[in-house]
Structures are given as structure tokens and as C-alpha cells.
JSON list of C-alpha atoms in Angstrom, two decimals:
[
{"chain": "P", "resi": 1, "resn": "ALA", "atom": "CA", "xyz": [181.88, 64.73, 91.69]},
{"chain": "P", "resi": 2, "resn": "GLN", "atom": "CA", "xyz": [179.33, 67.08, 93.55]},
{"chain": "P", "resi": 3, "resn": "SER", "atom": "CA", "xyz": [175.97, 65.80, 92.54]},
{"chain": "P", "resi": 4, "resn": "VAL", "atom": "CA", "xyz": [172.12, 65.73, 93.69]},
{"chain": "P", "resi": 5, "resn": "ALA", "atom": "CA", "xyz": [169.83, 62.74, 92.98]},
{"chain": "P", "resi": 6, "resn": "GLN", "atom": "CA", "xyz": [166.17, 62.69, 93.05]},
{"chain": "P", "resi": 7, "resn": "PRO", "atom": "CA", "xyz": [165.48, 59.13, 92.40]},
{"chain": "P", "resi": 8, "resn": "GLU", "atom": "CA", "xyz": [161.89, 59.26, 91.45]},
{"chain": "P", "resi": 9, "resn": "ASP", "atom": "CA", "xyz": [160.87, 61.29, 88.43]},
{"chain": "P", "resi": 10, "resn": "GLN", "atom": "CA", "xyz": [157.15, 61.08, 89.21]},
{"chain": "P", "resi": 11, "resn": "VAL", "atom": "CA", "xyz": [155.53, 60.98, 92.36]},
{"chain": "P", "resi": 12, "resn": "ASN", "atom": "CA", "xyz": [151.57, 60.37, 92.52]},
{"chain": "P", "resi": 13, "resn": "VAL", "atom": "CA", "xyz": [149.60, 60.86, 95.64]},
{"chain": "P", "resi": 14, "resn": "ALA", "atom": "CA", "xyz": [146.13, 61.20, 96.67]},
{"chain": "P", "resi": 15, "resn": "GLU", "atom": "CA", "xyz": [144.71, 64.60, 98.07]},
{"chain": "P", "resi": 16, "resn": "GLY", "atom": "CA", "xyz": [144.99, 64.45, 101.49]},
{"chain": "P", "resi": 17, "resn": "ASN", "atom": "CA", "xyz": [147.64, 61.81, 101.97]},
{"chain": "P", "resi": 18, "resn": "PRO", "atom": "CA", "xyz": [151.12, 62.41, 103.10]},
{"chain": "P", "resi": 19, "resn": "LEU", "atom": "CA", "xyz": [153.57, 63.01, 100.25]},
{"chain": "P", "resi": 20, "resn": "THR", "atom": "CA", "xyz": [157.38, 62.51, 100.32]},
{"chain": "P", "resi": 21, "resn": "VAL", "atom": "CA", "xyz": [159.72, 63.80, 97.39]},
{"chain": "P", "resi": 22, "resn": "LYS", "atom": "CA", "xyz": [163.34, 62.16, 98.16]},
{"chain": "P", "resi": 23, "resn": "CYS", "atom": "CA", "xyz": [166.64, 63.89, 97.66]},
{"chain": "P", "resi": 24, "resn": "THR", "atom": "CA", "xyz": [170.04, 62.41, 98.37]},
{"chain": "P", "resi": 25, "resn": "TYR", "atom": "CA", "xyz": [173.29, 64.23, 97.68]},
{"chain": "P", "resi": 26, "resn": "SER", "atom": "CA", "xyz": [177.01, 63.77, 97.27]},
{"chain": "P", "resi": 27, "resn": "VAL", "atom": "CA", "xyz": [178.83, 66.67, 98.38]},
{"chain": "P", "resi": 28, "resn": "SER", "atom": "CA", "xyz": [181.61, 67.07, 100.87]},
{"chain": "P", "resi": 29, "resn": "GLY", "atom": "CA", "xyz": [181.44, 69.05, 103.92]},
{"chain": "P", "resi": 30, "resn": "ASN", "atom": "CA", "xyz": [178.40, 70.62, 105.48]},
{"chain": "P", "resi": 31, "resn": "PRO", "atom": "CA", "xyz": [176.50, 72.25, 102.43]},
{"chain": "P", "resi": 32, "resn": "TYR", "atom": "CA", "xyz": [173.46, 74.36, 102.54]},
{"chain": "P", "resi": 33, "resn": "LEU", "atom": "CA", "xyz": [170.37, 72.35, 101.23]},
{"chain": "P", "resi": 34, "resn": "PHE", "atom": "CA", "xyz": [167.30, 73.69, 99.68]},
{"chain": "P", "resi": 35, "resn": "TRP", "atom": "CA", "xyz": [163.92, 73.06, 97.67]},
{"chain": "P", "resi": 36, "resn": "TYR", "atom": "CA", "xyz": [162.47, 74.78, 95.11]},
{"chain": "P", "resi": 37, "resn": "VAL", "atom": "CA", "xyz": [159.15, 74.28, 93.49]},
{"chain": "P", "resi": 38, "resn": "GLN", "atom": "CA", "xyz": [158.37, 75.26, 89.91]},
{"chain": "P", "resi": 39, "resn": "TYR", "atom": "CA", "xyz": [154.81, 75.91, 88.74]},
{"chain": "P", "resi": 40, "resn": "PRO", "atom": "CA", "xyz": [153.95, 75.76, 84.73]},
{"chain": "P", "resi": 41, "resn": "ASN", "atom": "CA", "xyz": [155.35, 78.98, 83.24]},
{"chain": "P", "resi": 42, "resn": "ARG", "atom": "CA", "xyz": [156.64, 80.30, 86.48]},
{"chain": "P", "resi": 43, "resn": "GLY", "atom": "CA", "xyz": [160.18, 80.60, 87.94]},
{"chain": "P", "resi": 44, "resn": "LEU", "atom": "CA", "xyz": [161.95, 78.40, 90.46]},
{"chain": "P", "resi": 45, "resn": "GLN", "atom": "CA", "xyz": [160.22, 79.35, 93.89]},
{"chain": "P", "resi": 46, "resn": "PHE", "atom": "CA", "xyz": [162.05, 78.91, 97.34]},
{"chain": "P", "resi": 47, "resn": "LEU", "atom": "CA", "xyz": [160.31, 76.46, 99.67]},
{"chain": "P", "resi": 48, "resn": "LEU", "atom": "CA", "xyz": [162.72, 75.84, 102.48]},
{"chain": "P", "resi": 49, "resn": "LYS", "atom": "CA", "xyz": [166.44, 75.55, 103.42]},
{"chain": "P", "resi": 50, "resn": "TYR", "atom": "CA", "xyz": [168.78, 73.64, 105.82]},
{"chain": "P", "resi": 51, "resn": "ILE", "atom": "CA", "xyz": [171.85, 75.37, 106.92]},
{"chain": "P", "resi": 52, "resn": "THR", "atom": "CA", "xyz": [172.36, 74.14, 110.55]},
{"chain": "P", "resi": 53, "resn": "GLY", "atom": "CA", "xyz": [170.51, 73.02, 113.48]},
{"chain": "P", "resi": 54, "resn": "ASP", "atom": "CA", "xyz": [167.21, 71.16, 113.88]},
{"chain": "P", "resi": 55, "resn": "ASN", "atom": "CA", "xyz": [167.07, 68.38, 111.26]},
{"chain": "P", "resi": 56, "resn": "LEU", "atom": "CA", "xyz": [163.28, 69.00, 110.49]},
{"chain": "P", "resi": 57, "resn": "VAL", "atom": "CA", "xyz": [162.84, 72.63, 108.69]},
{"chain": "P", "resi": 58, "resn": "LYS", "atom": "CA", "xyz": [159.50, 73.83, 107.98]},
{"chain": "P", "resi": 59, "resn": "GLY", "atom": "CA", "xyz": [158.82, 75.86, 104.85]},
{"chain": "P", "resi": 60, "resn": "SER", "atom": "CA", "xyz": [156.18, 77.44, 102.88]},
{"chain": "P", "resi": 61, "resn": "TYR", "atom": "CA", "xyz": [152.74, 76.02, 102.06]},
{"chain": "P", "resi": 62, "resn": "GLY", "atom": "CA", "xyz": [152.96, 73.61, 105.00]},
{"chain": "P", "resi": 63, "resn": "PHE", "atom": "CA", "xyz": [156.28, 71.75, 103.70]},
{"chain": "P", "resi": 64, "resn": "GLU", "atom": "CA", "xyz": [158.85, 70.55, 105.57]},
{"chain": "P", "resi": 65, "resn": "ALA", "atom": "CA", "xyz": [161.96, 68.59, 105.14]},
{"chain": "P", "resi": 66, "resn": "GLU", "atom": "CA", "xyz": [164.28, 66.33, 106.98]},
{"chain": "P", "resi": 67, "resn": "PHE", "atom": "CA", "xyz": [167.94, 66.28, 107.00]},
{"chain": "P", "resi": 68, "resn": "ASN", "atom": "CA", "xyz": [169.65, 63.17, 107.46]},
{"chain": "P", "resi": 69, "resn": "LYS", "atom": "CA", "xyz": [173.66, 63.52, 107.59]},
{"chain": "P", "resi": 70, "resn": "SER", "atom": "CA", "xyz": [174.62, 59.96, 107.65]},
{"chain": "P", "resi": 71, "resn": "GLN", "atom": "CA", "xyz": [172.32, 59.19, 104.75]},
{"chain": "P", "resi": 72, "resn": "THR", "atom": "CA", "xyz": [173.12, 62.52, 103.16]},
{"chain": "P", "resi": 73, "resn": "SER", "atom": "CA", "xyz": [169.45, 63.05, 102.42]},
{"chain": "P", "resi": 74, "resn": "PHE", "atom": "CA", "xyz": [166.90, 65.75, 102.41]},
{"chain": "P", "resi": 75, "resn": "HIS", "atom": "CA", "xyz": [163.48, 64.43, 101.64]},
{"chain": "P", "resi": 76, "resn": "LEU", "atom": "CA", "xyz": [160.76, 66.88, 101.45]},
{"chain": "P", "resi": 77, "resn": "LYS", "atom": "CA", "xyz": [157.32, 66.06, 103.07]},
{"chain": "P", "resi": 78, "resn": "LYS", "atom": "CA", "xyz": [153.81, 67.16, 103.59]},
{"chain": "P", "resi": 79, "resn": "PRO", "atom": "CA", "xyz": [151.42, 65.81, 106.14]},
{"chain": "P", "resi": 80, "resn": "SER", "atom": "CA", "xyz": [148.48, 66.19, 103.85]},
{"chain": "P", "resi": 81, "resn": "ALA", "atom": "CA", "xyz": [148.60, 66.82, 99.86]},
{"chain": "P", "resi": 82, "resn": "LEU", "atom": "CA", "xyz": [146.64, 69.24, 97.98]},
{"chain": "P", "resi": 83, "resn": "VAL", "atom": "CA", "xyz": [145.55, 69.38, 94.35]},
{"chain": "P", "resi": 84, "resn": "SER", "atom": "CA", "xyz": [147.37, 72.68, 94.15]},
{"chain": "P", "resi": 85, "resn": "ASP", "atom": "CA", "xyz": [150.77, 71.11, 95.06]},
{"chain": "P", "resi": 86, "resn": "SER", "atom": "CA", "xyz": [151.01, 69.72, 91.86]},
{"chain": "P", "resi": 87, "resn": "ALA", "atom": "CA", "xyz": [154.23, 70.91, 90.35]},
{"chain": "P", "resi": 88, "resn": "LEU", "atom": "CA", "xyz": [157.98, 70.22, 89.73]},
{"chain": "P", "resi": 89, "resn": "TYR", "atom": "CA", "xyz": [160.06, 70.08, 92.64]},
{"chain": "P", "resi": 90, "resn": "PHE", "atom": "CA", "xyz": [163.98, 70.57, 92.61]},
{"chain": "P", "resi": 91, "resn": "CYS", "atom": "CA", "xyz": [166.30, 69.60, 95.48]},
{"chain": "P", "resi": 92, "resn": "ALA", "atom": "CA", "xyz": [169.38, 71.90, 95.50]},
{"chain": "P", "resi": 93, "resn": "VAL", "atom": "CA", "xyz": [172.62, 72.09, 97.20]},
{"chain": "P", "resi": 94, "resn": "ARG", "atom": "CA", "xyz": [175.32, 74.77, 97.87]},
{"chain": "P", "resi": 95, "resn": "PRO", "atom": "CA", "xyz": [178.38, 72.88, 98.48]},
{"chain": "P", "resi": 96, "resn": "LEU", "atom": "CA", "xyz": [180.45, 75.93, 99.79]},
{"chain": "P", "resi": 97, "resn": "ILE", "atom": "CA", "xyz": [183.53, 73.88, 99.37]},
{"chain": "P", "resi": 98, "resn": "ASP", "atom": "CA", "xyz": [185.43, 74.53, 95.96]},
{"chain": "P", "resi": 99, "resn": "SER", "atom": "CA", "xyz": [182.44, 77.09, 95.07]},
{"chain": "P", "resi": 100, "resn": "TYR", "atom": "CA", "xyz": [180.74, 79.49, 97.22]},
{"chain": "P", "resi": 101, "resn": "ASP", "atom": "CA", "xyz": [178.08, 80.98, 95.16]},
{"chain": "P", "resi": 102, "resn": "LYS", "atom": "CA", "xyz": [177.03, 77.99, 92.72]},
{"chain": "P", "resi": 103, "resn": "VAL", "atom": "CA", "xyz": [173.95, 75.98, 93.68]},
{"chain": "P", "resi": 104, "resn": "ILE", "atom": "CA", "xyz": [173.74, 72.42, 92.22]},
{"chain": "P", "resi": 105, "resn": "PHE", "atom": "CA", "xyz": [170.46, 71.28, 91.31]},
{"chain": "P", "resi": 106, "resn": "GLY", "atom": "CA", "xyz": [168.56, 67.75, 91.21]},
{"chain": "P", "resi": 107, "resn": "PRO", "atom": "CA", "xyz": [167.10, 66.55, 88.07]},
{"chain": "P", "resi": 108, "resn": "GLY", "atom": "CA", "xyz": [163.45, 67.37, 89.39]},
{"chain": "P", "resi": 109, "resn": "THR", "atom": "CA", "xyz": [160.53, 65.41, 90.52]},
{"chain": "P", "resi": 110, "resn": "SER", "atom": "CA", "xyz": [157.12, 65.78, 89.24]},
{"chain": "P", "resi": 111, "resn": "LEU", "atom": "CA", "xyz": [154.42, 65.56, 91.76]},
{"chain": "P", "resi": 112, "resn": "SER", "atom": "CA", "xyz": [150.94, 64.97, 90.78]},
{"chain": "P", "resi": 113, "resn": "VAL", "atom": "CA", "xyz": [148.17, 65.01, 93.70]},
{"chain": "P", "resi": 114, "resn": "ILE", "atom": "CA", "xyz": [145.13, 63.40, 92.32]},
{"chain": "P", "resi": 115, "resn": "PRO", "atom": "CA", "xyz": [141.58, 64.55, 93.68]},
{"chain": "O", "resi": 1, "resn": "GLU", "atom": "CA", "xyz": [156.20, 90.12, 97.61]},
{"chain": "O", "resi": 2, "resn": "PRO", "atom": "CA", "xyz": [159.11, 91.30, 95.64]},
{"chain": "O", "resi": 3, "resn": "GLU", "atom": "CA", "xyz": [160.06, 89.11, 92.84]},
{"chain": "O", "resi": 4, "resn": "VAL", "atom": "CA", "xyz": [162.92, 88.57, 90.47]},
{"chain": "O", "resi": 5, "resn": "THR", "atom": "CA", "xyz": [161.69, 89.57, 86.77]},
{"chain": "O", "resi": 6, "resn": "GLN", "atom": "CA", "xyz": [163.04, 88.66, 83.56]},
{"chain": "O", "resi": 7, "resn": "THR", "atom": "CA", "xyz": [162.63, 89.76, 79.97]},
{"chain": "O", "resi": 8, "resn": "PRO", "atom": "CA", "xyz": [161.62, 88.61, 77.36]},
{"chain": "O", "resi": 9, "resn": "SER", "atom": "CA", "xyz": [159.75, 85.55, 78.26]},
{"chain": "O", "resi": 10, "resn": "HIS", "atom": "CA", "xyz": [160.63, 83.99, 75.04]},
{"chain": "O", "resi": 11, "resn": "GLN", "atom": "CA", "xyz": [163.28, 84.72, 72.37]},
{"chain": "O", "resi": 12, "resn": "VAL", "atom": "CA", "xyz": [163.89, 83.10, 68.94]},
{"chain": "O", "resi": 13, "resn": "THR", "atom": "CA", "xyz": [167.05, 83.96, 67.32]},
{"chain": "O", "resi": 14, "resn": "GLN", "atom": "CA", "xyz": [169.25, 82.88, 64.34]},
{"chain": "O", "resi": 15, "resn": "MET", "atom": "CA", "xyz": [172.44, 81.29, 64.88]},
{"chain": "O", "resi": 16, "resn": "GLY", "atom": "CA", "xyz": [175.39, 83.68, 64.86]},
{"chain": "O", "resi": 17, "resn": "GLN", "atom": "CA", "xyz": [173.35, 86.29, 66.23]},
{"chain": "O", "resi": 18, "resn": "GLU", "atom": "CA", "xyz": [173.89, 88.24, 69.84]},
{"chain": "O", "resi": 19, "resn": "VAL", "atom": "CA", "xyz": [171.15, 88.30, 72.27]},
{"chain": "O", "resi": 20, "resn": "ILE", "atom": "CA", "xyz": [170.84, 90.12, 75.61]},
{"chain": "O", "resi": 21, "resn": "LEU", "atom": "CA", "xyz": [168.54, 88.56, 78.01]},
{"chain": "O", "resi": 22, "resn": "ARG", "atom": "CA", "xyz": [167.43, 91.07, 80.92]},
{"chain": "O", "resi": 23, "resn": "CYS", "atom": "CA", "xyz": [166.70, 90.64, 84.62]},
{"chain": "O", "resi": 24, "resn": "VAL", "atom": "CA", "xyz": [165.73, 92.81, 87.27]},
{"chain": "O", "resi": 25, "resn": "PRO", "atom": "CA", "xyz": [166.65, 91.39, 90.65]},
{"chain": "O", "resi": 26, "resn": "ILE", "atom": "CA", "xyz": [165.02, 92.14, 93.89]},
{"chain": "O", "resi": 27, "resn": "SER", "atom": "CA", "xyz": [165.81, 95.76, 94.86]},
{"chain": "O", "resi": 28, "resn": "ASN", "atom": "CA", "xyz": [167.83, 95.32, 98.01]},
{"chain": "O", "resi": 29, "resn": "HIS", "atom": "CA", "xyz": [169.59, 92.36, 96.78]},
{"chain": "O", "resi": 30, "resn": "LEU", "atom": "CA", "xyz": [173.36, 92.67, 96.11]},
{"chain": "O", "resi": 31, "resn": "TYR", "atom": "CA", "xyz": [174.47, 89.38, 94.55]},
{"chain": "O", "resi": 32, "resn": "PHE", "atom": "CA", "xyz": [173.02, 88.27, 91.14]},
{"chain": "O", "resi": 33, "resn": "TYR", "atom": "CA", "xyz": [173.14, 84.77, 89.30]},
{"chain": "O", "resi": 34, "resn": "TRP", "atom": "CA", "xyz": [172.34, 83.33, 85.76]},
{"chain": "O", "resi": 35, "resn": "TYR", "atom": "CA", "xyz": [171.57, 79.74, 85.60]},
{"chain": "O", "resi": 36, "resn": "ARG", "atom": "CA", "xyz": [170.47, 77.76, 82.55]},
{"chain": "O", "resi": 37, "resn": "GLN", "atom": "CA", "xyz": [168.45, 74.46, 82.03]},
{"chain": "O", "resi": 38, "resn": "ILE", "atom": "CA", "xyz": [168.79, 72.73, 78.79]},
{"chain": "O", "resi": 39, "resn": "LEU", "atom": "CA", "xyz": [165.41, 71.02, 77.84]},
{"chain": "O", "resi": 40, "resn": "GLY", "atom": "CA", "xyz": [165.38, 67.68, 79.75]},
{"chain": "O", "resi": 41, "resn": "GLN", "atom": "CA", "xyz": [168.38, 68.45, 81.81]},
{"chain": "O", "resi": 42, "resn": "LYS", "atom": "CA", "xyz": [169.41, 69.85, 85.05]},
{"chain": "O", "resi": 43, "resn": "VAL", "atom": "CA", "xyz": [169.45, 73.64, 85.99]},
{"chain": "O", "resi": 44, "resn": "GLU", "atom": "CA", "xyz": [173.11, 74.52, 85.79]},
{"chain": "O", "resi": 45, "resn": "PHE", "atom": "CA", "xyz": [175.10, 77.51, 87.31]},
{"chain": "O", "resi": 46, "resn": "LEU", "atom": "CA", "xyz": [176.50, 79.82, 84.99]},
{"chain": "O", "resi": 47, "resn": "VAL", "atom": "CA", "xyz": [177.90, 82.96, 86.80]},
{"chain": "O", "resi": 48, "resn": "SER", "atom": "CA", "xyz": [177.65, 85.05, 89.89]},
{"chain": "O", "resi": 49, "resn": "PHE", "atom": "CA", "xyz": [178.23, 88.93, 90.14]},
{"chain": "O", "resi": 50, "resn": "TYR", "atom": "CA", "xyz": [178.92, 91.36, 92.89]},
{"chain": "O", "resi": 51, "resn": "ASN", "atom": "CA", "xyz": [180.02, 94.80, 93.29]},
{"chain": "O", "resi": 52, "resn": "ASN", "atom": "CA", "xyz": [180.11, 95.03, 89.60]},
{"chain": "O", "resi": 53, "resn": "GLU", "atom": "CA", "xyz": [182.33, 92.27, 88.84]},
{"chain": "O", "resi": 54, "resn": "ILE", "atom": "CA", "xyz": [182.14, 88.62, 88.06]},
{"chain": "O", "resi": 55, "resn": "SER", "atom": "CA", "xyz": [182.42, 86.70, 91.42]},
{"chain": "O", "resi": 56, "resn": "GLU", "atom": "CA", "xyz": [182.51, 83.13, 90.19]},
{"chain": "O", "resi": 57, "resn": "LYS", "atom": "CA", "xyz": [181.88, 81.12, 86.74]},
{"chain": "O", "resi": 58, "resn": "SER", "atom": "CA", "xyz": [181.25, 78.06, 85.79]},
{"chain": "O", "resi": 59, "resn": "GLU", "atom": "CA", "xyz": [183.08, 76.34, 82.88]},
{"chain": "O", "resi": 60, "resn": "ILE", "atom": "CA", "xyz": [180.05, 76.79, 80.60]},
{"chain": "O", "resi": 61, "resn": "PHE", "atom": "CA", "xyz": [180.58, 80.51, 80.91]},
{"chain": "O", "resi": 62, "resn": "ASP", "atom": "CA", "xyz": [183.06, 81.09, 77.87]},
{"chain": "O", "resi": 63, "resn": "ASP", "atom": "CA", "xyz": [184.01, 84.25, 76.23]},
{"chain": "O", "resi": 64, "resn": "GLN", "atom": "CA", "xyz": [180.85, 84.01, 74.29]},
{"chain": "O", "resi": 65, "resn": "PHE", "atom": "CA", "xyz": [178.97, 85.06, 77.55]},
{"chain": "O", "resi": 66, "resn": "SER", "atom": "CA", "xyz": [179.35, 88.19, 79.49]},
{"chain": "O", "resi": 67, "resn": "VAL", "atom": "CA", "xyz": [177.14, 89.91, 82.33]},
{"chain": "O", "resi": 68, "resn": "GLU", "atom": "CA", "xyz": [176.59, 93.58, 83.00]},
{"chain": "O", "resi": 69, "resn": "ARG", "atom": "CA", "xyz": [174.76, 95.60, 85.61]},
{"chain": "O", "resi": 70, "resn": "PRO", "atom": "CA", "xyz": [174.14, 98.64, 83.31]},
{"chain": "O", "resi": 71, "resn": "ASP", "atom": "CA", "xyz": [172.22, 100.77, 85.66]},
{"chain": "O", "resi": 72, "resn": "GLY", "atom": "CA", "xyz": [170.86, 100.37, 89.00]},
{"chain": "O", "resi": 73, "resn": "SER", "atom": "CA", "xyz": [168.15, 98.00, 88.41]},
{"chain": "O", "resi": 74, "resn": "ASN", "atom": "CA", "xyz": [168.90, 95.78, 85.35]},
{"chain": "O", "resi": 75, "resn": "PHE", "atom": "CA", "xyz": [171.08, 92.81, 85.31]},
{"chain": "O", "resi": 76, "resn": "THR", "atom": "CA", "xyz": [171.87, 91.26, 81.82]},
{"chain": "O", "resi": 77, "resn": "LEU", "atom": "CA", "xyz": [173.36, 88.31, 80.03]},
{"chain": "O", "resi": 78, "resn": "LYS", "atom": "CA", "xyz": [174.70, 88.79, 76.59]},
{"chain": "O", "resi": 79, "resn": "ILE", "atom": "CA", "xyz": [175.62, 85.68, 74.39]},
{"chain": "O", "resi": 80, "resn": "ARG", "atom": "CA", "xyz": [177.64, 87.26, 71.55]},
{"chain": "O", "resi": 81, "resn": "SER", "atom": "CA", "xyz": [177.37, 84.59, 68.96]},
{"chain": "O", "resi": 82, "resn": "THR", "atom": "CA", "xyz": [174.70, 82.27, 69.60]},
{"chain": "O", "resi": 83, "resn": "LYS", "atom": "CA", "xyz": [174.85, 78.55, 68.89]},
{"chain": "O", "resi": 84, "resn": "LEU", "atom": "CA", "xyz": [172.37, 75.99, 68.33]},
{"chain": "O", "resi": 85, "resn": "GLU", "atom": "CA", "xyz": [173.54, 74.27, 71.87]},
{"chain": "O", "resi": 86, "resn": "ASP", "atom": "CA", "xyz": [172.80, 77.73, 73.77]},
{"chain": "O", "resi": 87, "resn": "SER", "atom": "CA", "xyz": [168.93, 77.06, 73.22]},
{"chain": "O", "resi": 88, "resn": "ALA", "atom": "CA", "xyz": [167.78, 76.86, 76.92]},
{"chain": "O", "resi": 89, "resn": "MET", "atom": "CA", "xyz": [165.76, 78.27, 79.48]},
{"chain": "O", "resi": 90, "resn": "TYR", "atom": "CA", "xyz": [167.91, 81.02, 81.15]},
{"chain": "O", "resi": 91, "resn": "PHE", "atom": "CA", "xyz": [167.03, 81.83, 85.02]},
{"chain": "O", "resi": 92, "resn": "CYS", "atom": "CA", "xyz": [168.29, 85.12, 86.69]},
{"chain": "O", "resi": 93, "resn": "ALA", "atom": "CA", "xyz": [168.45, 84.99, 90.47]},
{"chain": "O", "resi": 94, "resn": "SER", "atom": "CA", "xyz": [169.58, 87.31, 93.21]},
{"chain": "O", "resi": 95, "resn": "SER", "atom": "CA", "xyz": [170.39, 87.27, 96.98]},
{"chain": "O", "resi": 96, "resn": "GLU", "atom": "CA", "xyz": [170.51, 90.07, 99.77]},
{"chain": "O", "resi": 97, "resn": "MET", "atom": "CA", "xyz": [173.98, 88.79, 100.72]},
{"chain": "O", "resi": 98, "resn": "GLY", "atom": "CA", "xyz": [176.39, 86.07, 99.23]},
{"chain": "O", "resi": 99, "resn": "PHE", "atom": "CA", "xyz": [175.39, 83.32, 101.82]},
{"chain": "O", "resi": 100, "resn": "GLU", "atom": "CA", "xyz": [171.59, 83.87, 101.66]},
{"chain": "O", "resi": 101, "resn": "THR", "atom": "CA", "xyz": [168.93, 82.13, 99.79]},
{"chain": "O", "resi": 102, "resn": "GLN", "atom": "CA", "xyz": [169.08, 82.83, 95.82]},
{"chain": "O", "resi": 103, "resn": "TYR", "atom": "CA", "xyz": [165.30, 83.87, 94.42]},
{"chain": "O", "resi": 104, "resn": "PHE", "atom": "CA", "xyz": [164.82, 82.98, 90.96]},
{"chain": "O", "resi": 105, "resn": "GLY", "atom": "CA", "xyz": [162.97, 84.81, 88.10]},
{"chain": "O", "resi": 106, "resn": "PRO", "atom": "CA", "xyz": [160.47, 82.96, 85.89]},
{"chain": "O", "resi": 107, "resn": "GLY", "atom": "CA", "xyz": [163.06, 82.44, 83.23]},
{"chain": "O", "resi": 108, "resn": "THR", "atom": "CA", "xyz": [163.65, 83.39, 79.45]},
{"chain": "O", "resi": 109, "resn": "ARG", "atom": "CA", "xyz": [163.26, 80.35, 76.96]},
{"chain": "O", "resi": 110, "resn": "LEU", "atom": "CA", "xyz": [165.89, 81.02, 74.24]},
{"chain": "O", "resi": 111, "resn": "LEU", "atom": "CA", "xyz": [165.71, 79.20, 70.93]},
{"chain": "O", "resi": 112, "resn": "VAL", "atom": "CA", "xyz": [168.18, 79.32, 68.58]},
{"chain": "O", "resi": 113, "resn": "LEU", "atom": "CA", "xyz": [167.66, 78.40, 65.03]}
]
């Protein structure tokens, strides 16, 4: 079955330190990969995506993500965390096989950046 | 920056009642979607809509659900006879083209009593 895993429910990082939020997926073919962020009482905001090309993609607010095909991973990273980065982060995959429109979401990882 | 908007932000209804959730997609977008997130669970795809018809739907999207674009701006999700298990956050999304990024609204929290 197609699925997206985010192995950490919660990630805590000190302000100014690098952060990583992990994501692995189990989907056939060459899916599109996404990261969304959700702030309290807000919708899911698009951060970045990988479709093809360079394995390191850059997105909004200084975030980047690294695609690793052999490990089927798409980890979200930021070199220096800000307190304002504290939010819920969702990894998502668009399989394009069996379903063209559907996006499959991971369970989310709550990021807390400590001042 | 253009955003997807949704109304109402919260809705409480009695079991068996009909509810209509409303969304205004980004104005030049042509593809529309509904997702839901039951408390504590993953965001799940319900349906996609293009050119005034359903493009794709999940197994969750049964006969109780329907979608409509009643005018040039709104996109609605109707639940005909709500059940307790329909309580969830419902997200609307839109994309410019079918393969483009889906942009999400803030959600409508539906509580069925």
C-alpha cells in the first residue's frame, strides 16, 4: 500500500541550530514529493516540492529538502532554526500511479524551536 | 498573495442533518480538491474536480457526499446526512493545472453531535 512515514512525532531544536524533519515513503514509480507546514488555526501552507532534477530543492523561509531515491526519503532541512519555525510539518507524496490527483500525507511532525 | 478561503471556520450540526462547506479557490485555478483530517489521523484525499465534473474520488467519498461549483468562484462540499464519524477538519485545495502544486485553505472544523 502507498504510504508516507514521518518517524518523529516531535522534534525539538535550539534556535540557531540546524534542523531536520524526516520523511520516508513507500510509493511506486517516480512520485512528486512535497512539504507543507501548518501553523495554529491556519491551513496547510506549501513549502517546497521535488519533481525531477537536482536532489536538493529549496523552498520558502529558508527551508530545503533532500531527495534520496535509493532510501525513498525526502528529509526537510534548515541550516539555522528560528522560533517562528515552530509548527506542524507534513510530508506528502503524489503517486501519479493508480491515482493522478490524490496527495498522500504523512502523519505530521511537530517542530518546536526553543529560544 | 492569493489564498484559498473556506467558510465557515467551524460548524456544529446534529447527526442526520445536511451540511454544505464552502470554498473559494484561487481565482485562476482550474482544479479543485477536498481533503479531510479526522482528529489525530492523517489528512485524507476525498475528491478532485475539474471542468464541472469529478475527476477522481476516494473510497471515503460515498453517496453521502457531493461537490459542486455553483458559480464562477465557489466550490462546495455537501454531506447529505451527517454521521458522527464525519466529524473532522475539511480542507479545500486548488491548483492551476492538474499536475501543479495544490494550495490549501485554512479548513472547516465540522463537529457532528
